Amino acid sequence: MRTDAELRGELLAELGRLRRVVPEITGCLVASTDGLLIADDACTLAVEGVAALSAACLGVSQRIADSAAQDEFQEVLIRSTGGYVAMYMAGHGAVLVLLAAADANVGLLHHEARRSTAVVSRVVAQAALSFAQALPEPEPAAW
């Protein structure tokens, strides 16, 4: 069983790899689908707020995909005058959020982010399994 520090280190290493491969990325984070921050590589950002708002955006996006009969939601890209915010589902319990400059190569951003979601999904699943294994066995019910 891997420790929380090892799993967090693997997430941070992947976020660092993304920033090296796509230099226009200005920040990135991994959040739970409930909006809780899991890991981040974004030093000038209110990451907890972005994590919470990402969960809200994902919820709306999933509803739109369902209403349009487009099956399972996967990603959303927001373009603004200051750049991009891209969110990618990473398994069933996490979202990868990338912030990028306005001149970012969106094709490269998507390509690398989709690759990273596999890593994030695996690490978050391992963390959930480790947590579940660490829980004490429930006491048998007394009748």
PDB file of C-alpha atoms in Angstrom:
ATOM      1  CA  MET A   1       0.000   0.000   0.000  1.00  0.00           C
ATOM      2  CA  ARG A   2       1.418   3.369  -1.019  1.00  0.00           C
ATOM      3  CA  THR A   3       1.406   6.288   1.374  1.00  0.00           C
ATOM      4  CA  ASP A   4      -0.605   9.458   0.869  1.00  0.00           C
ATOM      5  CA  ALA A   5       2.649  11.378   0.417  1.00  0.00           C
ATOM      6  CA  GLU A   6       3.748   9.029  -2.392  1.00  0.00           C
ATOM      7  CA  LEU A   7       0.401   9.315  -4.156  1.00  0.00           C
ATOM      8  CA  ARG A   8       0.370  13.112  -3.796  1.00  0.00           C
ATOM      9  CA  GLY A   9       3.959  13.199  -5.071  1.00  0.00           C
ATOM     10  CA  GLU A  10       2.924  11.269  -8.166  1.00  0.00           C
ATOM     11  CA  LEU A  11       0.105  13.748  -8.846  1.00  0.00           C
ATOM     12  CA  LEU A  12       2.450  16.713  -8.384  1.00  0.00           C
ATOM     13  CA  ALA A  13       5.007  15.095 -10.699  1.00  0.00           C
ATOM     14  CA  GLU A  14       2.344  14.705 -13.391  1.00  0.00           C
ATOM     15  CA  LEU A  15       1.209  18.320 -12.984  1.00  0.00           C
ATOM     16  CA  GLY A  16       4.842  19.425 -13.276  1.00  0.00           C
ATOM     17  CA  ARG A  17       5.271  17.321 -16.419  1.00  0.00           C
ATOM     18  CA  LEU A  18       2.237  18.988 -17.952  1.00  0.00           C
ATOM     19  CA  ARG A  19       3.652  22.447 -17.257  1.00  0.00           C
ATOM     20  CA  ARG A  20       6.975  21.488 -18.842  1.00  0.00           C
ATOM     21  CA  VAL A  21       5.419  19.985 -21.969  1.00  0.00           C
ATOM     22  CA  VAL A  22       2.866  22.781 -22.438  1.00  0.00           C
ATOM     23  CA  PRO A  23       4.698  25.934 -21.305  1.00  0.00           C
ATOM     24  CA  GLU A  24       1.600  28.118 -21.791  1.00  0.00           C
ATOM     25  CA  ILE A  25      -0.040  26.389 -18.817  1.00  0.00           C
ATOM     26  CA  THR A  26      -0.100  28.939 -16.012  1.00  0.00           C
ATOM     27  CA  GLY A  27      -1.551  26.679 -13.356  1.00  0.00           C
ATOM     28  CA  CYS A  28      -3.060  23.272 -12.852  1.00  0.00           C
ATOM     29  CA  LEU A  29      -4.875  21.398 -10.155  1.00  0.00           C
ATOM     30  CA  VAL A  30      -6.648  18.176  -9.357  1.00  0.00           C
ATOM     31  CA  ALA A  31      -9.923  18.391  -7.472  1.00  0.00           C
ATOM     32  CA  SER A  32     -12.549  15.926  -6.373  1.00  0.00           C
ATOM     33  CA  THR A  33     -15.849  16.028  -8.204  1.00  0.00           C
ATOM     34  CA  ASP A  34     -17.226  17.386  -4.923  1.00  0.00           C
ATOM     35  CA  GLY A  35     -15.003  20.453  -5.330  1.00  0.00           C
ATOM     36  CA  LEU A  36     -12.291  19.647  -2.790  1.00  0.00           C
ATOM     37  CA  LEU A  37      -8.702  20.401  -3.725  1.00  0.00           C
ATOM     38  CA  ILE A  38      -6.514  17.298  -4.005  1.00  0.00           C
ATOM     39  CA  ALA A  39      -3.255  18.693  -5.451  1.00  0.00           C
ATOM     40  CA  ASP A  40      -2.143  21.835  -7.237  1.00  0.00           C
ATOM     41  CA  ASP A  41       0.716  23.463  -9.122  1.00  0.00           C
ATOM     42  CA  ALA A  42      -0.642  27.010  -9.230  1.00  0.00           C
ATOM     43  CA  CYS A  43       1.118  29.508  -7.009  1.00  0.00           C
ATOM     44  CA  THR A  44      -0.794  32.713  -7.759  1.00  0.00           C
ATOM     45  CA  LEU A  45      -4.334  31.409  -7.698  1.00  0.00           C
ATOM     46  CA  ALA A  46      -7.127  30.878  -5.177  1.00  0.00           C
ATOM     47  CA  VAL A  47      -7.057  27.153  -5.918  1.00  0.00           C
ATOM     48  CA  GLU A  48      -9.732  26.165  -3.398  1.00  0.00           C
ATOM     49  CA  GLY A  49     -12.212  28.482  -5.120  1.00  0.00           C
ATOM     50  CA  VAL A  50     -11.292  27.192  -8.566  1.00  0.00           C
ATOM     51  CA  ALA A  51     -11.692  23.598  -7.324  1.00  0.00           C
ATOM     52  CA  ALA A  52     -15.167  24.337  -5.956  1.00  0.00           C
ATOM     53  CA  LEU A  53     -16.284  26.208  -9.077  1.00  0.00           C
ATOM     54  CA  SER A  54     -14.913  23.431 -11.284  1.00  0.00           C
ATOM     55  CA  ALA A  55     -17.184  20.940  -9.549  1.00  0.00           C
ATOM     56  CA  ALA A  56     -20.161  23.225 -10.166  1.00  0.00           C
ATOM     57  CA  CYS A  57     -19.202  23.648 -13.840  1.00  0.00           C
ATOM     58  CA  LEU A  58     -18.809  19.887 -14.243  1.00  0.00           C
ATOM     59  CA  GLY A  59     -22.222  19.289 -12.729  1.00  0.00           C
ATOM     60  CA  VAL A  60     -23.864  21.664 -15.194  1.00  0.00           C
ATOM     61  CA  SER A  61     -21.833  20.254 -18.091  1.00  0.00           C
ATOM     62  CA  GLN A  62     -22.856  16.710 -17.214  1.00  0.00           C
ATOM     63  CA  ARG A  63     -26.504  17.758 -17.112  1.00  0.00           C
ATOM     64  CA  ILE A  64     -26.194  19.393 -20.537  1.00  0.00           C
ATOM     65  CA  ALA A  65     -24.539  16.285 -22.004  1.00  0.00           C
ATOM     66  CA  ASP A  66     -27.289  14.108 -20.499  1.00  0.00           C
ATOM     67  CA  SER A  67     -30.066  16.396 -21.759  1.00  0.00           C
ATOM     68  CA  ALA A  68     -28.567  16.391 -25.252  1.00  0.00           C
ATOM     69  CA  ALA A  69     -28.320  12.579 -25.154  1.00  0.00           C
ATOM     70  CA  GLN A  70     -24.552  12.764 -25.666  1.00  0.00           C
ATOM     71  CA  ASP A  71     -23.659  10.019 -23.194  1.00  0.00           C
ATOM     72  CA  GLU A  72     -20.929  10.520 -20.613  1.00  0.00           C
ATOM     73  CA  PHE A  73     -19.399  13.978 -20.152  1.00  0.00           C
ATOM     74  CA  GLN A  74     -15.590  14.151 -20.568  1.00  0.00           C
ATOM     75  CA  GLU A  75     -14.250  17.701 -20.789  1.00  0.00           C
ATOM     76  CA  VAL A  76     -15.028  21.396 -21.082  1.00  0.00           C
ATOM     77  CA  LEU A  77     -12.981  24.310 -22.427  1.00  0.00           C
ATOM     78  CA  ILE A  78     -13.617  27.912 -21.430  1.00  0.00           C
ATOM     79  CA  ARG A  79     -12.007  30.628 -23.524  1.00  0.00           C
ATOM     80  CA  SER A  80     -11.768  34.145 -22.152  1.00  0.00           C
ATOM     81  CA  THR A  81      -9.809  37.257 -23.081  1.00  0.00           C
ATOM     82  CA  GLY A  82      -7.136  36.257 -20.569  1.00  0.00           C
ATOM     83  CA  GLY A  83      -6.725  32.675 -21.696  1.00  0.00           C
ATOM     84  CA  TYR A  84      -8.245  29.249 -21.175  1.00  0.00           C
ATOM     85  CA  VAL A  85      -9.644  27.125 -18.396  1.00  0.00           C
ATOM     86  CA  ALA A  86      -9.889  23.466 -19.364  1.00  0.00           C
ATOM     87  CA  MET A  87     -11.457  20.768 -17.198  1.00  0.00           C
ATOM     88  CA  TYR A  88     -11.138  17.044 -17.832  1.00  0.00           C
ATOM     89  CA  MET A  89     -12.835  14.201 -16.006  1.00  0.00           C
ATOM     90  CA  ALA A  90     -10.218  11.913 -14.483  1.00  0.00           C
ATOM     91  CA  GLY A  91     -12.041   8.742 -13.576  1.00  0.00           C
ATOM     92  CA  HIS A  92     -15.251   8.989 -11.589  1.00  0.00           C
ATOM     93  CA  GLY A  93     -14.002  10.988  -8.633  1.00  0.00           C
ATOM     94  CA  ALA A  94     -11.605  13.650  -9.893  1.00  0.00           C
ATOM     95  CA  VAL A  95     -11.177  16.475 -12.351  1.00  0.00           C
ATOM     96  CA  LEU A  96      -7.995  17.864 -13.875  1.00  0.00           C
ATOM     97  CA  VAL A  97      -8.163  21.657 -14.248  1.00  0.00           C
ATOM     98  CA  LEU A  98      -5.673  23.514 -16.449  1.00  0.00           C
ATOM     99  CA  LEU A  99      -5.255  27.265 -16.804  1.00  0.00           C
ATOM    100  CA  ALA A 100      -3.456  28.427 -19.916  1.00  0.00           C
ATOM    101  CA  ALA A 101      -2.431  31.664 -21.581  1.00  0.00           C
ATOM    102  CA  ALA A 102      -4.409  33.087 -24.491  1.00  0.00           C
ATOM    103  CA  ASP A 103      -1.705  32.020 -26.963  1.00  0.00           C
ATOM    104  CA  ALA A 104      -1.749  28.364 -25.859  1.00  0.00           C
ATOM    105  CA  ASN A 105      -1.755  25.609 -28.451  1.00  0.00           C
ATOM    106  CA  VAL A 106      -5.156  24.158 -27.567  1.00  0.00           C
ATOM    107  CA  GLY A 107      -4.540  20.977 -29.561  1.00  0.00           C
ATOM    108  CA  LEU A 108      -1.389  20.236 -27.572  1.00  0.00           C
ATOM    109  CA  LEU A 109      -3.155  21.187 -24.348  1.00  0.00           C
ATOM    110  CA  HIS A 110      -5.949  18.694 -25.062  1.00  0.00           C
ATOM    111  CA  HIS A 111      -3.540  15.966 -26.161  1.00  0.00           C
ATOM    112  CA  GLU A 112      -1.378  16.174 -23.055  1.00  0.00           C
ATOM    113  CA  ALA A 113      -4.291  16.677 -20.671  1.00  0.00           C
ATOM    114  CA  ARG A 114      -6.069  13.605 -21.978  1.00  0.00           C
ATOM    115  CA  ARG A 115      -2.883  11.634 -21.411  1.00  0.00           C
ATOM    116  CA  SER A 116      -2.623  13.006 -17.877  1.00  0.00           C
ATOM    117  CA  THR A 117      -6.190  12.092 -16.973  1.00  0.00           C
ATOM    118  CA  ALA A 118      -5.195   8.418 -17.097  1.00  0.00           C
ATOM    119  CA  VAL A 119      -2.441   9.056 -14.532  1.00  0.00           C
ATOM    120  CA  VAL A 120      -4.679  11.194 -12.313  1.00  0.00           C
ATOM    121  CA  SER A 121      -7.498   8.655 -12.501  1.00  0.00           C
ATOM    122  CA  ARG A 122      -5.188   5.800 -11.506  1.00  0.00           C
ATOM    123  CA  VAL A 123      -3.604   7.697  -8.604  1.00  0.00           C
ATOM    124  CA  VAL A 124      -6.954   8.909  -7.231  1.00  0.00           C
ATOM    125  CA  ALA A 125      -8.351   5.366  -7.457  1.00  0.00           C
ATOM    126  CA  GLN A 126      -5.294   4.033  -5.585  1.00  0.00           C
ATOM    127  CA  ALA A 127      -5.755   6.701  -2.906  1.00  0.00           C
ATOM    128  CA  ALA A 128      -9.419   5.752  -2.471  1.00  0.00           C
ATOM    129  CA  LEU A 129      -8.469   2.074  -2.212  1.00  0.00           C
ATOM    130  CA  SER A 130      -5.744   2.849   0.350  1.00  0.00           C
ATOM    131  CA  PHE A 131      -8.226   4.881   2.370  1.00  0.00           C
ATOM    132  CA  ALA A 132     -10.828   2.103   2.256  1.00  0.00           C
ATOM    133  CA  GLN A 133      -8.248  -0.488   3.335  1.00  0.00           C
ATOM    134  CA  ALA A 134      -7.167   1.711   6.251  1.00  0.00           C
ATOM    135  CA  LEU A 135     -10.685   1.936   7.679  1.00  0.00           C
ATOM    136  CA  PRO A 136     -11.234  -0.261  10.720  1.00  0.00           C
ATOM    137  CA  GLU A 137     -13.423  -3.293  10.354  1.00  0.00           C
ATOM    138  CA  PRO A 138     -16.957  -2.566  11.541  1.00  0.00           C
ATOM    139  CA  GLU A 139     -17.995  -4.239  14.770  1.00  0.00           C
ATOM    140  CA  PRO A 140     -20.567  -6.997  14.304  1.00  0.00           C
ATOM    141  CA  ALA A 141     -24.041  -5.854  15.220  1.00  0.00           C
ATOM    142  CA  ALA A 142     -25.262  -7.124  18.568  1.00  0.00           C
ATOM    143  CA  TRP A 143     -28.751  -8.568  18.326  1.00  0.00           C
TER     144      TRP A 143
END
